[in-house]
Structures are given as structure tokens and as C-alpha cells.
PDB file of C-alpha atoms in Angstrom:
ATOM      1  CA  MET A   1     -19.740  24.287   2.933  1.00 56.00           C
ATOM      2  CA  LYS A   2     -23.353  23.213   3.574  1.00 57.00           C
ATOM      3  CA  LEU A   3     -24.663  25.938   7.023  1.00 62.00           C
ATOM      4  CA  ASP A   4     -26.766  27.636   7.246  1.00 66.00           C
ATOM      5  CA  GLN A   5     -24.245  30.315   7.972  1.00 80.00           C
ATOM      6  CA  ALA A   6     -21.887  29.867   5.392  1.00 84.00           C
ATOM      7  CA  GLU A   7     -22.031  33.874   4.201  1.00 84.00           C
ATOM      8  CA  SER A   8     -20.427  34.521   6.862  1.00 86.00           C
ATOM      9  CA  GLU A   9     -18.022  32.092   7.579  1.00 86.00           C
ATOM     10  CA  TYR A  10     -17.093  32.098   4.978  1.00 86.00           C
ATOM     11  CA  LEU A  11     -16.470  35.916   5.057  1.00 87.00           C
ATOM     12  CA  GLU A  12     -14.323  34.920   8.555  1.00 87.00           C
ATOM     13  CA  TRP A  13     -11.819  32.483   6.519  1.00 88.00           C
ATOM     14  CA  ILE A  14     -10.861  36.057   4.101  1.00 87.00           C
ATOM     15  CA  GLN A  15     -10.269  37.876   6.330  1.00 86.00           C
ATOM     16  CA  PHE A  16      -6.426  36.234   6.655  1.00 83.00           C
ATOM     17  CA  ALA A  17      -6.871  36.841   2.628  1.00 86.00           C
ATOM     18  CA  PRO A  18      -5.388  39.815   1.815  1.00 85.00           C
ATOM     19  CA  SER A  19      -3.708  38.854  -1.577  1.00 87.00           C
ATOM     20  CA  LEU A  20      -7.707  36.693  -2.972  1.00 88.00           C
ATOM     21  CA  PRO A  21      -8.399  38.214  -6.018  1.00 88.00           C
ATOM     22  CA  GLU A  22     -12.074  40.647  -4.958  1.00 86.00           C
ATOM     23  CA  SER A  23     -14.209  38.213  -7.527  1.00 88.00           C
ATOM     24  CA  PHE A  24     -14.352  35.587  -4.556  1.00 86.00           C
ATOM     25  CA  HIS A  25     -15.078  38.029  -1.924  1.00 86.00           C
ATOM     26  CA  ARG A  26     -18.830  36.538  -1.312  1.00 86.00           C
ATOM     27  CA  LEU A  27     -19.241  33.284  -1.833  1.00 85.00           C
ATOM     28  CA  VAL A  28     -21.387  33.349  -4.756  1.00 84.00           C
ATOM     29  CA  GLY A  29     -18.277  34.153  -6.466  1.00 86.00           C
ATOM     30  CA  VAL A  30     -16.674  30.708  -5.328  1.00 86.00           C
ATOM     31  CA  ASN A  31     -17.540  27.392  -7.751  1.00 86.00           C
ATOM     32  CA  ILE A  32     -16.570  24.399  -6.033  1.00 81.00           C
ATOM     33  CA  LYS A  33     -16.928  21.784  -9.128  1.00 85.00           C
ATOM     34  CA  ASP A  34     -13.776  23.877 -10.346  1.00 87.00           C
ATOM     35  CA  ARG A  35     -11.470  21.552 -10.385  1.00 87.00           C
ATOM     36  CA  TYR A  36      -8.616  24.657 -12.185  1.00 89.00           C
ATOM     37  CA  GLN A  37     -10.432  27.916  -9.718  1.00 87.00           C
ATOM     38  CA  VAL A  38      -9.980  26.093  -6.222  1.00 86.00           C
ATOM     39  CA  THR A  39      -6.090  24.652  -6.046  1.00 89.00           C
ATOM     40  CA  HIS A  40      -5.001  27.759  -8.860  1.00 88.00           C
ATOM     41  CA  HIS A  41      -6.754  30.910  -7.614  1.00 87.00           C
ATOM     42  CA  LEU A  42      -8.913  30.406  -4.578  1.00 89.00           C
ATOM     43  CA  PHE A  43      -5.997  27.816  -2.547  1.00 88.00           C
ATOM     44  CA  PRO A  44      -3.102  29.922  -2.155  1.00 89.00           C
ATOM     45  CA  HIS A  45      -4.716  32.250  -1.010  1.00 89.00           C
ATOM     46  CA  LEU A  46      -6.367  30.878   1.916  1.00 88.00           C
ATOM     47  CA  ARG A  47      -4.084  28.191   2.554  1.00 88.00           C
ATOM     48  CA  TYR A  48      -2.903  29.463   5.213  1.00 88.00           C
ATOM     49  CA  SER A  49      -6.257  32.197   6.444  1.00 88.00           C
ATOM     50  CA  LYS A  50      -6.102  30.977  10.269  1.00 90.00           C
ATOM     51  CA  ASN A  51      -9.395  30.773  10.114  1.00 90.00           C
ATOM     52  CA  VAL A  52     -10.085  28.527   7.637  1.00 90.00           C
ATOM     53  CA  ILE A  53      -7.885  26.796   9.826  1.00 92.00           C
ATOM     54  CA  ASP A  54      -9.120  26.990  12.494  1.00 91.00           C
ATOM     55  CA  TYR A  55     -12.617  25.293  10.559  1.00 90.00           C
ATOM     56  CA  PHE A  56     -10.539  22.516   9.102  1.00 88.00           C
ATOM     57  CA  LEU A  57      -9.836  21.193  12.612  1.00 90.00           C
ATOM     58  CA  ALA A  58     -12.433  21.673  14.652  1.00 87.00           C
ATOM     59  CA  HIS A  59     -15.011  20.306  11.789  1.00 84.00           C
ATOM     60  CA  ILE A  60     -13.570  17.449   9.934  1.00 83.00           C
ATOM     61  CA  ILE A  61      -9.879  16.806  11.789  1.00 87.00           C
ATOM     62  CA  PHE A  62     -10.639  16.403  15.914  1.00 86.00           C
ATOM     63  CA  PRO A  63     -14.146  15.217  15.138  1.00 81.00           C
ATOM     64  CA  LYS A  64     -13.016  12.357  12.803  1.00 78.00           C
ATOM     65  CA  GLU A  65      -9.320  11.971  14.235  1.00 79.00           C
ATOM     66  CA  MET A  66      -9.696  12.461  18.508  1.00 78.00           C
ATOM     67  CA  LYS A  67     -12.281  10.191  19.834  1.00 73.00           C
ATOM     68  CA  GLU A  68     -12.244  10.048  23.471  1.00 74.00           C
ATOM     69  CA  PHE A  69     -13.879   7.105  25.653  1.00 75.00           C
ATOM     70  CA  PRO A  70     -14.510   6.923  29.349  1.00 80.00           C
ATOM     71  CA  GLU A  71     -12.148   3.955  29.393  1.00 81.00           C
ATOM     72  CA  LYS A  72      -9.009   3.028  27.720  1.00 77.00           C
ATOM     73  CA  LEU A  73      -7.441  -0.406  27.849  1.00 76.00           C
ATOM     74  CA  SER A  74      -3.939  -1.007  26.637  1.00 78.00           C
ATOM     75  CA  ALA A  75      -1.387  -2.798  26.464  1.00 75.00           C
ATOM     76  CA  SER A  76       2.624  -3.646  24.890  1.00 75.00           C
ATOM     77  CA  GLY A  77       4.534  -6.245  23.882  1.00 70.00           C
ATOM     78  CA  TRP A  78       6.098  -7.057  27.199  1.00 73.00           C
ATOM     79  CA  ASP A  79       2.950  -6.575  28.814  1.00 75.00           C
ATOM     80  CA  ILE A  80       1.693  -8.694  27.197  1.00 72.00           C
ATOM     81  CA  GLY A  81       4.336 -11.821  27.804  1.00 71.00           C
ATOM     82  CA  GLN A  82       4.645 -11.378  31.520  1.00 75.00           C
ATOM     83  CA  GLN A  83       4.655 -14.214  34.244  1.00 76.00           C
ATOM     84  CA  LYS A  84       0.665 -14.714  34.962  1.00 77.00           C
ATOM     85  CA  ILE A  85      -0.866 -17.748  35.339  1.00 81.00           C
ATOM     86  CA  HIS A  86      -2.703 -18.344  32.388  1.00 77.00           C
ATOM     87  CA  PRO A  87       0.126 -17.607  29.994  1.00 72.00           C
ATOM     88  CA  THR A  88       0.020 -16.616  26.750  1.00 70.00           C
ATOM     89  CA  THR A  89       1.359 -18.976  23.398  1.00 72.00           C
ATOM     90  CA  GLY A  90       1.768 -17.824  20.091  1.00 70.00           C
ATOM     91  CA  PHE A  91       3.257 -19.114  17.015  1.00 67.00           C
ATOM     92  CA  SER A  92       4.836 -18.017  14.156  1.00 68.00           C
ATOM     93  CA  GLY A  93       5.502 -19.072  10.660  1.00 64.00           C
ATOM     94  CA  THR A  94       9.746 -17.984  11.375  1.00 70.00           C
ATOM     95  CA  ASN A  95      11.789 -18.066  14.100  1.00 73.00           C
ATOM     96  CA  ASP A  96      14.151 -15.268  13.446  1.00 73.00           C
ATOM     97  CA  SER A  97      12.403 -13.169  15.184  1.00 74.00           C
ATOM     98  CA  ARG A  98      13.510 -14.666  18.413  1.00 75.00           C
ATOM     99  CA  ASP A  99      16.106 -11.850  19.292  1.00 76.00           C
ATOM    100  CA  LEU A 100      13.314  -9.731  19.894  1.00 75.00           C
ATOM    101  CA  LEU A 101      10.587 -11.158  22.119  1.00 76.00           C
ATOM    102  CA  PRO A 102       9.961  -9.829  25.486  1.00 75.00           C
ATOM    103  CA  LEU A 103      12.596 -11.723  28.091  1.00 76.00           C
ATOM    104  CA  GLU A 104       9.835 -13.419  30.336  1.00 74.00           C
ATOM    105  CA  ILE A 105       8.570 -14.929  25.869  1.00 76.00           C
ATOM    106  CA  LYS A 106      11.096 -18.354  25.281  1.00 76.00           C
ATOM    107  CA  GLN A 107      10.567 -19.723  22.039  1.00 79.00           C
ATOM    108  CA  LEU A 108      10.079 -23.658  22.409  1.00 79.00           C
ATOM    109  CA  ASP A 109      11.712 -25.095  18.885  1.00 80.00           C
ATOM    110  CA  LEU A 110       9.746 -28.413  17.577  1.00 81.00           C
ATOM    111  CA  ASP A 111      12.423 -31.421  17.113  1.00 84.00           C
ATOM    112  CA  ASP A 112      10.227 -32.407  13.975  1.00 84.00           C
ATOM    113  CA  GLN A 113       9.728 -28.432  13.140  1.00 81.00           C
ATOM    114  CA  LEU A 114      13.848 -28.108  13.732  1.00 80.00           C
ATOM    115  CA  HIS A 115      15.159 -29.515   9.541  1.00 83.00           C
ATOM    116  CA  THR A 116      11.796 -26.116   8.747  1.00 82.00           C
ATOM    117  CA  ASN A 117      14.757 -23.358   8.020  1.00 81.00           C
ATOM    118  CA  ALA A 118      17.819 -25.445   5.874  1.00 84.00           C
ATOM    119  CA  LEU A 119      13.758 -26.849   4.143  1.00 84.00           C
ATOM    120  CA  VAL A 120      12.684 -23.557   3.522  1.00 81.00           C
ATOM    121  CA  LEU A 121      17.240 -22.581   1.845  1.00 83.00           C
ATOM    122  CA  GLU A 122      16.710 -25.879  -0.223  1.00 86.00           C
ATOM    123  CA  ARG A 123      13.490 -24.219  -1.529  1.00 83.00           C
ATOM    124  CA  LEU A 124      15.083 -20.829  -2.689  1.00 83.00           C
ATOM    125  CA  LEU A 125      17.925 -22.354  -3.772  1.00 84.00           C
ATOM    126  CA  GLN A 126      15.911 -24.878  -6.249  1.00 84.00           C
ATOM    127  CA  LEU A 127      16.959 -25.005 -10.059  1.00 82.00           C
ATOM    128  CA  GLU A 128      14.247 -23.123 -10.868  1.00 83.00           C
ATOM    129  CA  ASN A 129      15.055 -20.359  -8.882  1.00 84.00           C
ATOM    130  CA  ASN A 130      17.636 -17.735 -10.424  1.00 84.00           C
ATOM    131  CA  VAL A 131      18.736 -14.043  -9.210  1.00 84.00           C
ATOM    132  CA  VAL A 132      18.773 -11.373 -11.792  1.00 83.00           C
ATOM    133  CA  LEU A 133      21.117  -7.960 -11.683  1.00 84.00           C
ATOM    134  CA  MET A 134      18.780  -5.503 -13.236  1.00 79.00           C
ATOM    135  CA  SER A 135      21.046  -2.750 -14.699  1.00 74.00           C
ATOM    136  CA  ARG A 136      21.158   1.127 -13.303  1.00 72.00           C
ATOM    137  CA  PRO A 137      19.201   2.875 -15.938  1.00 65.00           C
ATOM    138  CA  LYS A 138      19.408   6.072 -17.661  1.00 67.00           C
ATOM    139  CA  GLU A 139      19.680   9.155 -15.236  1.00 63.00           C
ATOM    140  CA  GLU A 140      16.352  10.183 -16.672  1.00 59.00           C
ATOM    141  CA  ALA A 141      14.444   7.185 -16.239  1.00 57.00           C
ATOM    142  CA  PRO A 142      12.380   6.725 -13.670  1.00 63.00           C
ATOM    143  CA  LEU A 143      13.831   3.891 -11.467  1.00 64.00           C
ATOM    144  CA  ARG A 144       9.270   2.391 -11.300  1.00 66.00           C
ATOM    145  CA  ASN A 145       9.577   2.361 -15.234  1.00 77.00           C
ATOM    146  CA  ALA A 146      12.709   0.601 -15.194  1.00 83.00           C
ATOM    147  CA  PHE A 147      11.751  -1.851 -13.026  1.00 86.00           C
ATOM    148  CA  LEU A 148       8.191  -2.849 -14.901  1.00 89.00           C
ATOM    149  CA  THR A 149       9.868  -3.181 -17.435  1.00 87.00           C
ATOM    150  CA  PHE A 150      13.440  -5.442 -16.963  1.00 89.00           C
ATOM    151  CA  VAL A 151      10.543  -7.748 -15.337  1.00 89.00           C
ATOM    152  CA  ARG A 152       8.320  -7.343 -18.679  1.00 90.00           C
ATOM    153  CA  SER A 153      11.545  -8.899 -20.782  1.00 87.00           C
ATOM    154  CA  LEU A 154      11.777 -12.097 -18.124  1.00 88.00           C
ATOM    155  CA  ASP A 155      12.197 -15.140 -20.055  1.00 85.00           C
ATOM    156  CA  PRO A 156      10.194 -17.193 -18.973  1.00 86.00           C
ATOM    157  CA  PRO A 157       7.240 -13.692 -18.674  1.00 90.00           C
ATOM    158  CA  VAL A 158       6.269 -12.908 -15.122  1.00 92.00           C
ATOM    159  CA  HIS A 159       2.766 -13.089 -13.644  1.00 94.00           C
ATOM    160  CA  VAL A 160       3.446 -11.962 -10.057  1.00 95.00           C
ATOM    161  CA  ILE A 161       5.400  -9.204  -8.631  1.00 94.00           C
ATOM    162  CA  LEU A 162       6.634  -9.161  -4.450  1.00 93.00           C
ATOM    163  CA  ASP A 163       7.852  -6.193  -3.656  1.00 91.00           C
ATOM    164  CA  VAL A 164       9.499  -7.091  -0.671  1.00 90.00           C
ATOM    165  CA  GLY A 165      12.733  -4.688  -1.684  1.00 88.00           C
ATOM    166  CA  ALA A 166       9.944  -2.520  -1.322  1.00 86.00           C
ATOM    167  CA  GLN A 167      11.431  -0.905  -4.937  1.00 85.00           C
ATOM    168  CA  ILE A 168       8.102   1.334  -6.164  1.00 85.00           C
ATOM    169  CA  ILE A 169       8.025   3.696  -3.664  1.00 83.00           C
ATOM    170  CA  GLU A 170       7.295   6.267  -6.077  1.00 84.00           C
ATOM    171  CA  LEU A 171       3.644   5.737  -7.343  1.00 88.00           C
ATOM    172  CA  THR A 172       0.668   3.823  -5.472  1.00 92.00           C
ATOM    173  CA  ASN A 173      -0.362   0.259  -5.586  1.00 94.00           C
ATOM    174  CA  ILE A 174      -3.323   1.621  -8.556  1.00 94.00           C
ATOM    175  CA  GLN A 175      -0.480   3.918 -10.350  1.00 93.00           C
ATOM    176  CA  VAL A 176       2.367   0.578 -10.972  1.00 93.00           C
ATOM    177  CA  ALA A 177      -0.603  -1.750 -12.099  1.00 94.00           C
ATOM    178  CA  HIS A 178      -1.375   0.898 -13.846  1.00 94.00           C
ATOM    179  CA  GLU A 179       1.532   1.322 -15.515  1.00 92.00           C
ATOM    180  CA  TRP A 180       2.670  -2.555 -15.303  1.00 93.00           C
ATOM    181  CA  LEU A 181      -0.623  -3.222 -17.713  1.00 93.00           C
ATOM    182  CA  LYS A 182      -0.051  -1.025 -19.885  1.00 92.00           C
ATOM    183  CA  ILE A 183       3.004  -3.000 -21.074  1.00 91.00           C
ATOM    184  CA  VAL A 184       1.434  -6.696 -21.197  1.00 91.00           C
ATOM    185  CA  PRO A 185       0.426  -7.261 -24.714  1.00 89.00           C
ATOM    186  CA  LEU A 186      -3.135  -7.782 -25.719  1.00 88.00           C
ATOM    187  CA  GLU A 187      -1.390 -11.189 -27.053  1.00 85.00           C
ATOM    188  CA  GLU A 188      -1.196 -12.084 -23.464  1.00 86.00           C
ATOM    189  CA  GLU A 189      -5.460 -12.551 -22.610  1.00 89.00           C
ATOM    190  CA  LYS A 190      -4.338 -10.367 -20.205  1.00 92.00           C
ATOM    191  CA  GLU A 191      -7.164  -8.347 -19.364  1.00 93.00           C
ATOM    192  CA  ALA A 192      -7.145  -7.230 -15.448  1.00 95.00           C
ATOM    193  CA  VAL A 193      -4.359  -6.049 -12.377  1.00 95.00           C
ATOM    194  CA  VAL A 194      -5.130  -7.790  -9.161  1.00 96.00           C
ATOM    195  CA  PHE A 195      -3.717  -4.931  -6.396  1.00 96.00           C
ATOM    196  CA  PHE A 196      -4.192  -4.111  -2.811  1.00 95.00           C
ATOM    197  CA  ASP A 197      -6.184  -0.104  -3.052  1.00 93.00           C
ATOM    198  CA  ASP A 198      -4.912   2.317   0.039  1.00 91.00           C
ATOM    199  CA  ALA A 199      -7.819   1.189   2.376  1.00 90.00           C
ATOM    200  CA  ASP A 200      -5.999  -2.768   1.799  1.00 92.00           C
ATOM    201  CA  GLU A 201      -8.663  -4.159  -0.234  1.00 92.00           C
ATOM    202  CA  LEU A 202      -8.505  -6.617  -3.340  1.00 94.00           C
ATOM    203  CA  CYS A 203      -8.571  -4.806  -6.336  1.00 95.00           C
ATOM    204  CA  ALA A 204      -8.439  -5.351 -10.020  1.00 95.00           C
ATOM    205  CA  ILE A 205      -7.826  -2.583 -12.948  1.00 95.00           C
ATOM    206  CA  ASP A 206      -8.750  -3.509 -16.292  1.00 94.00           C
ATOM    207  CA  ARG A 207      -7.366  -2.468 -19.352  1.00 93.00           C
ATOM    208  CA  LYS A 208     -10.131   0.733 -19.637  1.00 92.00           C
ATOM    209  CA  GLY A 209      -9.042   2.033 -15.779  1.00 92.00           C
ATOM    210  CA  TYR A 210     -11.967   0.326 -14.402  1.00 93.00           C
ATOM    211  CA  VAL A 211     -11.318  -0.575 -10.793  1.00 93.00           C
ATOM    212  CA  GLU A 212     -13.362  -2.828  -8.508  1.00 93.00           C
ATOM    213  CA  LYS A 213     -13.172  -5.569  -5.479  1.00 93.00           C
ATOM    214  CA  LEU A 214     -11.614  -8.525  -6.643  1.00 93.00           C
ATOM    215  CA  GLN A 215     -14.719  -9.988  -4.691  1.00 90.00           C
ATOM    216  CA  THR A 216     -17.443  -8.632  -6.415  1.00 89.00           C
ATOM    217  CA  SER A 217     -15.557  -8.668 -10.517  1.00 91.00           C
ATOM    218  CA  PRO A 218     -15.618 -11.157 -12.360  1.00 90.00           C
ATOM    219  CA  TYR A 219     -12.196 -11.992 -12.556  1.00 93.00           C
ATOM    220  CA  SER A 220     -12.475 -13.518  -8.752  1.00 89.00           C
ATOM    221  CA  HIS A 221     -13.178 -16.809 -10.086  1.00 89.00           C
ATOM    222  CA  ARG A 222     -11.012 -15.821 -13.021  1.00 92.00           C
ATOM    223  CA  LEU A 223      -7.067 -15.493 -12.094  1.00 94.00           C
ATOM    224  CA  ASP A 224      -5.708 -16.816 -14.740  1.00 93.00           C
ATOM    225  CA  LEU A 225      -6.624 -13.970 -16.932  1.00 94.00           C
ATOM    226  CA  CYS A 226      -4.795 -11.488 -13.848  1.00 95.00           C
ATOM    227  CA  ILE A 227      -1.293 -10.685 -12.884  1.00 95.00           C
ATOM    228  CA  VAL A 228      -1.027  -9.636  -9.720  1.00 96.00           C
ATOM    229  CA  TYR A 229       1.223  -6.822  -8.299  1.00 95.00           C
ATOM    230  CA  LEU A 230       1.775  -6.832  -4.559  1.00 94.00           C
ATOM    231  CA  ASP A 231       4.244  -4.122  -2.547  1.00 92.00           C
ATOM    232  CA  GLU A 232       5.782  -4.664   0.414  1.00 90.00           C
ATOM    233  CA  ALA A 233       2.852  -4.465   2.629  1.00 89.00           C
ATOM    234  CA  HIS A 234       0.283  -7.003   1.540  1.00 91.00           C
ATOM    235  CA  THR A 235       3.477  -9.632   0.853  1.00 89.00           C
ATOM    236  CA  ARG A 236       2.673 -11.068   4.091  1.00 85.00           C
ATOM    237  CA  GLY A 237      -0.469 -12.785   5.060  1.00 82.00           C
ATOM    238  CA  THR A 238      -1.867 -12.753   0.862  1.00 88.00           C
ATOM    239  CA  ASP A 239      -2.960 -15.838   0.454  1.00 88.00           C
ATOM    240  CA  LEU A 240      -4.328 -15.972  -3.877  1.00 91.00           C
ATOM    241  CA  LYS A 241      -5.267 -19.127  -5.333  1.00 91.00           C
ATOM    242  CA  LEU A 242      -3.199 -18.577  -8.354  1.00 92.00           C
ATOM    243  CA  PRO A 243      -3.306 -21.446 -11.602  1.00 91.00           C
ATOM    244  CA  THR A 244      -0.631 -23.327 -12.625  1.00 90.00           C
ATOM    245  CA  GLY A 245       2.444 -22.172 -14.232  1.00 89.00           C
ATOM    246  CA  TYR A 246       2.409 -18.944 -12.751  1.00 92.00           C
ATOM    247  CA  ARG A 247       5.463 -16.872 -12.272  1.00 92.00           C
ATOM    248  CA  ALA A 248       6.796 -14.489  -9.913  1.00 92.00           C
ATOM    249  CA  ALA A 249      10.100 -11.600  -9.511  1.00 91.00           C
ATOM    250  CA  VAL A 250      10.572 -11.029  -6.503  1.00 91.00           C
ATOM    251  CA  SER A 251      12.163  -8.025  -5.836  1.00 88.00           C
ATOM    252  CA  LEU A 252      15.016  -7.831  -3.090  1.00 88.00           C
ATOM    253  CA  GLY A 253      16.486  -4.222  -1.367  1.00 83.00           C
ATOM    254  CA  PRO A 254      18.715  -2.785   1.730  1.00 83.00           C
ATOM    255  CA  ASN A 255      19.040  -4.347   4.833  1.00 82.00           C
ATOM    256  CA  LEU A 256      16.640  -7.121   3.690  1.00 80.00           C
ATOM    257  CA  THR A 257      16.327  -9.659   5.963  1.00 78.00           C
ATOM    258  CA  LYS A 258      15.833 -13.568   5.076  1.00 76.00           C
ATOM    259  CA  ASP A 259      12.190 -13.755   7.738  1.00 75.00           C
ATOM    260  CA  ARG A 260      10.830 -10.989   5.735  1.00 78.00           C
ATOM    261  CA  LEU A 261      11.817 -12.330   2.203  1.00 80.00           C
ATOM    262  CA  VAL A 262      10.896 -16.440   3.327  1.00 77.00           C
ATOM    263  CA  GLN A 263       7.193 -14.695   4.525  1.00 74.00           C
ATOM    264  CA  GLY A 264       7.019 -12.435   0.785  1.00 68.00           C
ATOM    265  CA  LYS A 265       8.283 -15.282  -0.949  1.00 64.00           C
TER     266      LYS A 265
END
């Protein structure tokens, strides 16, 4: 705590922590840099202390998450789509969501675009695209490991994973990237994995575990040295100039709609 009265504030905290060991009854006895001490000997006794909770709400959570403004402008999809002098127009790459539009919005299907759905389906059914079923993994094997191993076994090799079906949900993107890179042999000359971090920034992680924003990394113009993992939330709207010949694996899942599939693919 970076406070002038840190000691007195800490004494307020421990009033509601009767089980706290006596060695931690003074702030000078706490070493914040000792992660094991904090997580195993201090935090379990303070986690339900009302004064601790009040402090973090008042000084950390509320100042960041609860901001007040003198005026507020809000609108829903129905407000935006209502009839008015200057109508709102928009564009969508697919027309599968027409049933979800507000009643005042009418979708205009242009004559020269009517063949688009058939063209998309034709491309999905091209000979170079095929569907491969993954066998059920053993009970003791996590699905994420089985999925990555399965993708690794495909021939020709896969350089891009598009997790449209959200098959990997128990790991963060950086963890998936790290696990995938571990099973890619060195002789394939792939040095890094491109992925989105928790801040929705494109990043690259190399074999040493070093993470850097893709734009400032040495791989920004050397994507031929990278493989790519895109989670379900980022399979739409991401544009990467990948080398010719790169092959992608697109995961499927329950209740996957056609528009999500074709936009993610």
C-alpha cells in the first residue's frame, strides 16, 4: 500500500481476520515480493475481511469501472433502425442474419450479388477442402492436447488454426500458442506463433517464450516463419498476409451457423 497511513490501514484490515498468524499482525512483517507467502499464508486469511474488500472496491475497482458523466447518449439497434429523414444504411458480408434485423430495416438483395451464397458453398466444397473427424480422446487426455496433436498429424501440414467452433476454451490464447509451438519440429523452420492477446492485440511468441506485439516484432514481415492461431472471437475481421501455400484447419462445433463459418473461414 502506497499510503501515508499504511500501517493504520493495515491494522483496520486485520480486525476482521482473527485467524491471521501473529507474524503478520504488523505491515513490516509482510513481504509482497514473496508470492508464496502472500498466496498461501496471507491471502487466505484476508480474502473475506470486510475492510479489505471495502478498500479494494473504493480505491481500485470503483475508480476504474464506475465513471460518471454529466450526459449520456445511448441507443439500441431498434433506435438506430427507426424510420427517419436520413435513414441509416449498412453493409454485411452475408445475408443470413436478416431475421434478426429491426422491423424498420429492410435488406436489399442486389441482383448482381444473388449468386454469392451459391459461390461460397461451391468454394467450401472444392476438392482441396475436406472434413476430417477427430476421434474421441482418452478420458485422461485433455481435449486441447488431443486437438493440437490431431491438427499436427494432418497431411499436408497445417500452418493456421481457425477455432471457429470454439473447441479450445480452457486455455488462454498465449497458452494455446505455446503448446502448439512445442509440438512443431524445429526442422519445419517455424520460429513463432501469431495470436491475439487478452487486450485484442496481435502478438507473436517465439520458442523461448518471448512475447512481442506483431507490428514491432521481427516477424511482422516474415510470416513465413510463423504459424497462426485465431480463437473464435478473432476469426472474423482479421487480415493477415500469409504466404502462398499455407493451409488452415477450421474447427466446427455445436450450433455453428453458416454465416459464422464462412466469415471465420
